[in-house]
Amino acid sequence: MASDSDSSESSTFLQLATSTLVALFVESVLYGMFCLLFALAMSVLLTKRKRNASGTRPLLGVSITMFLLSTVHIATDLKRAMQGFLFGENLTSVSSISYLLKDTVYILQTIIGDGFMIYRVYLVWNGDRRVVFPLLILLLTGFAVGIVSLDLFAGTKGDNVANPIYLPNLHAWVVSFFSLTLFTNAMSTLLIAGRIYTINLSAAAAGTIFGRGLGPAIMIVVESGLIYTVALAILLGLYMNNSYATYILVDGEVQIVGIVFTMIIVRVGMGLSSDREANTLASTRNSKGTPARYPSAGGRPTATLELTTRGGGVHVETSTEVKTDLELDSDVVYGPGPKGREMWGSQEV
């Protein structure tokens, strides 16, 4: 019996040690990608636009914060790996300072990423409280669940437990946090893409020749959102199945959040998109910064498709005064328009 117990403990340690090493490798690769994207994003935000543009300030703040959190997380993981493999410290302890630090960073990174996603929804929907408030409730609930989880981790003694993160008193809270984050991100992505699609249809109905030009924006939003959403879904599935691979993905998630955020800035700011029409959209304003107007076919009213930077939105206007501030990620990058412009006040399509 003792031999079987020792064999089981040895197998558990081997699996945990393997997961720790693989997680560190995967996170290092993702961190390298994030460093590159972060540098490119800073180039877009600081070099291609004025530093005092108020629209770039939130992006700068969030980007820098995410990068710092990612750096702290990978540094903590490296320290834990060195302590475990070089000095023989217990890797299963979830109440250690290093584990609580990396978990705190994970929660903060997730909340910041979800929070800015909700901010983009706010811009897209012209500050419609009916849309934004439910998402805010989900965000705050997730934050509260994360705090409770940290408190439970701090009070858990995992020295004699093979895999303490799956203890019954922790399991429900961890699943709740993953689920809330997944739902918040998925809903935000759908709301943003759906709103852009609606405006795209409205522009097409108005007869503008660029009525299909918002397609690239939808692709950028959906593609970037899907990366994180799929990663969260896989993470939740792994955790529900008590897989050691959970350790690998949960460490990678911190870097993925930052990668997804900066990817949007880089793709649009450097003209990279999945559709050739993306650059056409970006040039619909003339050299004086006035809206580009396109006559519709068949004598129908003239339609205007204006890529404004009003709070990070796209302004679609027709002679019937159909106006919508629509947050394309491309416009968030370039900051707000001239001073004195109202951020909201447009009619919904």
Coordinates of C-alpha atoms in Angstrom, one line a residue:
M1 CA 0.0 0.0 0.0
A2 CA 2.8 2.3 0.9
S3 CA 4.5 1.5 -2.4
D4 CA 1.3 2.3 -4.3
S5 CA 1.0 5.6 -2.5
D6 CA 4.6 6.6 -3.2
S7 CA 4.1 5.6 -6.8
S8 CA 1.0 7.8 -7.1
E9 CA 2.7 10.7 -5.5
S10 CA 5.6 10.3 -7.8
S11 CA 3.4 10.2 -10.8
T12 CA 1.5 13.3 -9.6
F13 CA 4.7 15.3 -9.1
L14 CA 5.9 14.2 -12.5
Q15 CA 2.7 15.4 -14.2
L16 CA 2.7 18.7 -12.3
A17 CA 6.4 19.3 -13.0
T18 CA 5.9 18.6 -16.7
S19 CA 2.9 20.9 -16.8
T20 CA 4.9 23.6 -15.0
L21 CA 7.8 23.4 -17.5
V22 CA 5.5 23.3 -20.6
A23 CA 3.5 26.2 -19.2
L24 CA 6.6 28.3 -18.7
F25 CA 7.8 27.5 -22.3
V26 CA 4.4 28.3 -23.8
E27 CA 4.1 31.5 -21.8
S28 CA 7.6 32.6 -22.8
V29 CA 6.7 32.2 -26.5
L30 CA 3.5 34.1 -26.0
Y31 CA 5.3 36.8 -24.0
G32 CA 7.7 37.2 -26.8
M33 CA 4.8 37.7 -29.3
F34 CA 3.3 40.2 -26.9
C35 CA 6.5 42.1 -26.6
L36 CA 6.7 42.5 -30.4
L37 CA 3.0 43.5 -30.6
F38 CA 3.4 45.9 -27.7
A39 CA 6.3 47.7 -29.4
L40 CA 4.4 47.9 -32.6
A41 CA 1.3 49.2 -30.8
M42 CA 3.4 51.9 -29.1
S43 CA 4.7 52.9 -32.5
V44 CA 1.2 53.2 -33.8
L45 CA -0.1 55.2 -30.8
L46 CA 2.9 57.5 -30.2
T47 CA 4.5 57.9 -33.7
K48 CA 1.5 57.9 -36.0
R49 CA -0.7 60.0 -33.8
K50 CA -0.2 63.0 -31.6
R51 CA 0.6 62.1 -28.0
N52 CA -1.9 64.5 -26.6
A53 CA -4.8 63.0 -28.5
S54 CA -7.2 62.1 -25.7
G55 CA -8.5 59.1 -27.7
T56 CA -5.2 57.4 -27.5
R57 CA -4.7 57.9 -23.8
P58 CA -7.0 55.0 -22.7
L59 CA -5.3 52.7 -25.2
L60 CA -1.8 53.8 -24.0
G61 CA -2.8 53.3 -20.4
V62 CA -4.4 49.9 -20.9
S63 CA -1.6 48.6 -23.2
I64 CA 1.2 49.6 -20.7
T65 CA -0.7 48.2 -17.8
M66 CA -1.3 44.9 -19.6
F67 CA 2.3 44.7 -20.5
L68 CA 3.5 45.3 -17.0
L69 CA 1.1 42.7 -15.6
S70 CA 2.2 40.2 -18.2
T71 CA 5.9 40.8 -17.3
V72 CA 5.2 40.4 -13.6
H73 CA 3.3 37.1 -14.3
I74 CA 6.0 35.5 -16.3
A75 CA 8.7 36.6 -13.9
T76 CA 6.7 35.1 -11.0
D77 CA 6.3 31.8 -13.0
L78 CA 10.0 31.7 -13.6
K79 CA 10.8 32.3 -10.0
R80 CA 8.3 29.5 -9.0
A81 CA 10.0 27.1 -11.5
M82 CA 13.4 27.9 -10.1
Q83 CA 12.3 27.4 -6.5
G84 CA 10.6 24.1 -7.4
F85 CA 13.3 22.5 -9.5
L86 CA 16.5 24.0 -8.0
F87 CA 15.5 24.3 -4.4
G88 CA 12.9 21.6 -4.0
E89 CA 10.0 23.9 -2.9
N90 CA 6.5 22.5 -3.1
L91 CA 4.8 23.4 -6.5
T92 CA 1.4 22.3 -5.3
S93 CA 1.0 25.1 -2.7
V94 CA -1.7 27.5 -3.7
S95 CA -1.3 29.6 -0.6
S96 CA 2.2 30.7 -1.2
I97 CA 2.9 34.4 -1.9
S98 CA 4.2 33.6 -5.4
Y99 CA 1.1 31.7 -6.4
L100 CA -1.3 34.3 -5.0
L101 CA 0.7 37.0 -6.8
K102 CA 0.4 35.3 -10.2
D103 CA -3.3 34.5 -9.6
T104 CA -3.9 38.2 -8.7
V105 CA -2.2 39.3 -11.9
Y106 CA -4.3 36.8 -13.9
I107 CA -7.5 38.2 -12.4
L108 CA -6.5 41.8 -12.9
Q109 CA -5.4 41.2 -16.5
T110 CA -8.7 39.4 -17.2
I111 CA -10.8 42.2 -15.6
I112 CA -8.9 44.9 -17.5
G113 CA -9.3 43.1 -20.8
D114 CA -13.0 42.5 -20.3
G115 CA -13.5 46.1 -19.0
F116 CA -12.0 47.6 -22.1
M117 CA -14.1 45.3 -24.2
I118 CA -17.2 46.7 -22.5
Y119 CA -15.9 50.2 -23.0
R120 CA -15.8 49.5 -26.8
V121 CA -19.4 48.2 -26.5
Y122 CA -20.3 51.5 -24.8
L123 CA -18.8 53.4 -27.8
V124 CA -20.5 51.2 -30.4
W125 CA -23.9 51.5 -28.8
N126 CA -23.7 55.2 -28.1
G127 CA -23.7 54.7 -24.4
D128 CA -26.9 52.7 -24.4
R129 CA -27.3 51.7 -20.7
R130 CA -29.6 48.8 -21.5
V131 CA -26.7 47.2 -23.4
V132 CA -23.8 48.2 -21.2
F133 CA -25.3 47.7 -17.6
P134 CA -25.8 43.9 -17.9
L135 CA -22.2 43.6 -19.1
L136 CA -21.0 45.8 -16.2
I137 CA -22.8 43.6 -13.7
L138 CA -21.1 40.5 -15.2
L139 CA -17.8 42.2 -14.9
L140 CA -18.3 43.3 -11.3
T141 CA -19.6 39.8 -10.4
G142 CA -16.5 38.2 -12.0
F143 CA -14.3 40.6 -10.1
A144 CA -16.0 39.6 -6.8
V145 CA -15.8 35.9 -7.6
G146 CA -12.1 36.4 -8.3
I147 CA -11.5 38.1 -4.9
V148 CA -13.3 35.2 -3.2
S149 CA -11.2 32.7 -5.1
L150 CA -8.0 34.4 -4.0
D151 CA -9.2 34.4 -0.4
L152 CA -9.9 30.6 -0.6
F153 CA -6.6 30.0 -2.2
A154 CA -4.8 31.8 0.6
G155 CA -6.6 29.7 3.2
T156 CA -5.9 26.4 1.4
K157 CA -3.1 24.2 2.6
G158 CA -2.0 22.2 -0.4
D159 CA 1.2 20.6 1.0
N160 CA -0.3 17.2 1.2
V161 CA -2.8 17.6 -1.7
A162 CA -1.9 16.3 -5.1
N163 CA -3.8 18.9 -7.1
P164 CA -5.3 21.6 -4.7
I165 CA -6.8 23.8 -7.4
Y166 CA -9.5 21.1 -7.9
L167 CA -10.5 20.9 -4.2
P168 CA -14.3 21.1 -3.8
N169 CA -14.3 24.4 -2.0
L170 CA -12.3 26.0 -4.8
H171 CA -13.8 24.2 -7.8
A172 CA -17.2 26.0 -8.0
W173 CA -15.6 29.5 -7.6
V174 CA -13.0 28.9 -10.3
V175 CA -15.6 27.5 -12.7
S176 CA -17.7 30.6 -12.0
F177 CA -14.9 33.0 -12.8
F178 CA -14.0 31.3 -16.0
S179 CA -17.6 31.1 -17.1
L180 CA -18.3 34.7 -16.3
T181 CA -15.3 35.9 -18.2
L182 CA -16.1 33.7 -21.2
F183 CA -19.7 34.9 -21.3
T184 CA -18.7 38.6 -21.0
N185 CA -16.1 38.4 -23.7
A186 CA -18.4 36.4 -26.1
M187 CA -21.3 38.8 -25.6
S188 CA -19.2 41.9 -26.0
T189 CA -17.7 40.6 -29.3
L190 CA -21.2 39.7 -30.6
L191 CA -22.6 43.1 -29.7
I192 CA -19.7 45.0 -31.4
A193 CA -19.8 42.9 -34.5
G194 CA -23.6 42.9 -34.7
R195 CA -23.7 46.7 -34.4
I196 CA -21.1 47.2 -37.1
Y197 CA -23.1 44.8 -39.3
T198 CA -26.3 46.7 -38.7
I199 CA -24.7 50.0 -39.8
N200 CA -23.2 48.2 -42.8
L201 CA -26.6 47.2 -43.9
S202 CA -27.9 50.7 -43.3
A203 CA -25.2 52.2 -45.4
A204 CA -25.9 49.8 -48.2
A205 CA -29.6 50.6 -48.1
A206 CA -28.8 54.3 -48.4
G207 CA -27.0 53.5 -51.6
T208 CA -23.5 54.4 -50.7
I209 CA -20.9 52.6 -52.8
F210 CA -19.0 51.9 -49.7
G211 CA -21.9 50.2 -48.0
R212 CA -20.0 46.9 -47.9
G213 CA -16.8 48.6 -46.6
L214 CA -17.4 47.9 -42.9
G215 CA -16.8 44.2 -43.5
P216 CA -13.1 44.4 -42.6
A217 CA -14.0 46.0 -39.3
I218 CA -16.4 43.1 -38.5
M219 CA -13.6 40.6 -39.4
I220 CA -11.1 42.4 -37.2
V221 CA -13.4 42.5 -34.2
V222 CA -14.7 38.9 -34.6
E223 CA -11.2 37.4 -35.3
S224 CA -9.6 39.1 -32.3
G225 CA -12.5 38.3 -30.0
L226 CA -12.6 34.7 -31.1
I227 CA -9.0 34.1 -30.2
Y228 CA -9.7 34.9 -26.5
T229 CA -13.1 33.3 -26.5
V230 CA -11.9 30.0 -27.9
A231 CA -9.0 30.0 -25.4
L232 CA -11.3 30.6 -22.5
A233 CA -13.7 27.8 -23.7
I234 CA -10.8 25.4 -23.9
L235 CA -9.5 26.4 -20.5
L236 CA -12.9 25.9 -18.9
G237 CA -13.2 22.5 -20.6
L238 CA -9.8 21.4 -19.3
Y239 CA -10.5 22.6 -15.8
M240 CA -13.9 20.8 -15.8
N241 CA -12.0 17.6 -16.7
N242 CA -9.4 18.0 -14.0
S243 CA -6.6 18.1 -16.6
Y244 CA -3.1 19.2 -15.8
A245 CA -3.1 21.0 -19.1
T246 CA -5.1 23.7 -17.2
Y247 CA -1.8 25.0 -15.8
I248 CA -0.4 25.5 -19.3
L249 CA -3.4 27.4 -20.6
V250 CA -4.1 29.5 -17.5
D251 CA -0.6 30.8 -17.6
G252 CA -0.8 31.5 -21.3
E253 CA -4.1 33.4 -20.9
V254 CA -2.4 36.3 -19.3
Q255 CA -0.3 36.8 -22.4
I256 CA -3.2 36.1 -24.8
V257 CA -5.3 38.9 -23.3
G258 CA -2.5 41.4 -24.1
I259 CA -1.9 39.9 -27.5
V260 CA -5.5 40.2 -28.5
F261 CA -5.7 43.8 -27.3
T262 CA -2.6 45.0 -29.1
M263 CA -3.3 43.0 -32.2
I264 CA -6.3 45.1 -33.0
I265 CA -4.2 48.3 -32.7
V266 CA -1.4 46.9 -34.8
R267 CA -3.6 45.4 -37.6
V268 CA -5.5 48.5 -38.2
G269 CA -2.7 51.0 -37.5
M270 CA -0.3 49.3 -39.9
G271 CA -3.0 48.5 -42.5
L272 CA -3.1 44.8 -41.9
S273 CA -6.5 43.2 -42.3
S274 CA -8.2 40.2 -43.9
D275 CA -9.8 42.4 -46.5
R276 CA -8.3 44.7 -49.1
E277 CA -11.0 47.2 -48.6
A278 CA -9.7 48.1 -45.1
N279 CA -7.4 50.7 -46.5
T280 CA -10.2 52.1 -48.6
L281 CA -12.3 52.7 -45.5
A282 CA -9.4 54.4 -43.8
S283 CA -9.1 56.9 -46.7
T284 CA -12.8 58.0 -46.9
R285 CA -11.9 61.4 -45.6
N286 CA -10.3 63.9 -47.9
S287 CA -7.1 66.0 -47.1
K288 CA -9.2 68.6 -45.3
G289 CA -10.7 66.0 -42.9
T290 CA -14.2 66.5 -44.2
P291 CA -16.6 63.6 -44.8
A292 CA -16.4 61.7 -48.1
R293 CA -19.8 61.8 -49.9
Y294 CA -20.8 59.4 -52.5
P295 CA -23.9 59.8 -54.7
S296 CA -26.3 56.9 -54.7
A297 CA -27.6 55.2 -57.7
G298 CA -31.0 56.0 -59.3
G299 CA -31.3 59.5 -58.0
R300 CA -31.6 58.3 -54.4
P301 CA -30.4 60.6 -51.6
T302 CA -26.7 61.2 -51.2
A303 CA -25.2 59.0 -48.5
T304 CA -22.2 59.9 -46.4
L305 CA -19.9 57.3 -44.9
E306 CA -17.6 59.2 -42.6
L307 CA -14.9 57.6 -40.5
T308 CA -14.8 60.0 -37.7
T309 CA -12.8 59.7 -34.5
R310 CA -15.6 60.9 -32.3
G311 CA -15.0 58.9 -29.2
G312 CA -13.6 56.1 -31.4
G313 CA -16.6 55.8 -33.7
V314 CA -17.7 55.6 -37.3
H315 CA -20.2 58.2 -38.3
V316 CA -22.7 57.1 -40.9
E317 CA -24.9 59.9 -42.2
T318 CA -27.6 60.2 -44.9
S319 CA -29.8 63.0 -46.0
T320 CA -32.4 61.6 -43.6
E321 CA -30.2 62.4 -40.7
V322 CA -29.4 58.8 -39.9
K323 CA -26.4 59.0 -37.6
T324 CA -24.6 56.4 -35.6
D325 CA -21.4 56.6 -33.7
L326 CA -19.9 53.1 -34.2
E327 CA -16.8 52.0 -32.6
L328 CA -14.5 50.5 -35.2
D329 CA -11.2 49.5 -33.6
S330 CA -9.4 51.4 -36.3
D331 CA -11.0 54.6 -35.2
V332 CA -10.3 54.0 -31.5
V333 CA -6.6 53.8 -32.4
Y334 CA -6.7 57.3 -33.9
G335 CA -8.3 59.1 -31.0
P336 CA -11.1 61.7 -31.0
G337 CA -11.9 64.4 -33.5
P338 CA -11.7 68.2 -33.1
K339 CA -12.5 69.7 -29.8
G340 CA -16.0 70.7 -29.1
R341 CA -17.5 67.8 -31.0
E342 CA -20.1 65.9 -29.1
M343 CA -19.3 62.3 -28.4
W344 CA -22.9 61.2 -28.4
G345 CA -26.2 62.5 -29.5
S346 CA -26.7 60.7 -32.8
Q347 CA -29.9 58.9 -33.6
E348 CA -29.8 55.1 -33.7
V349 CA -30.2 53.4 -37.0

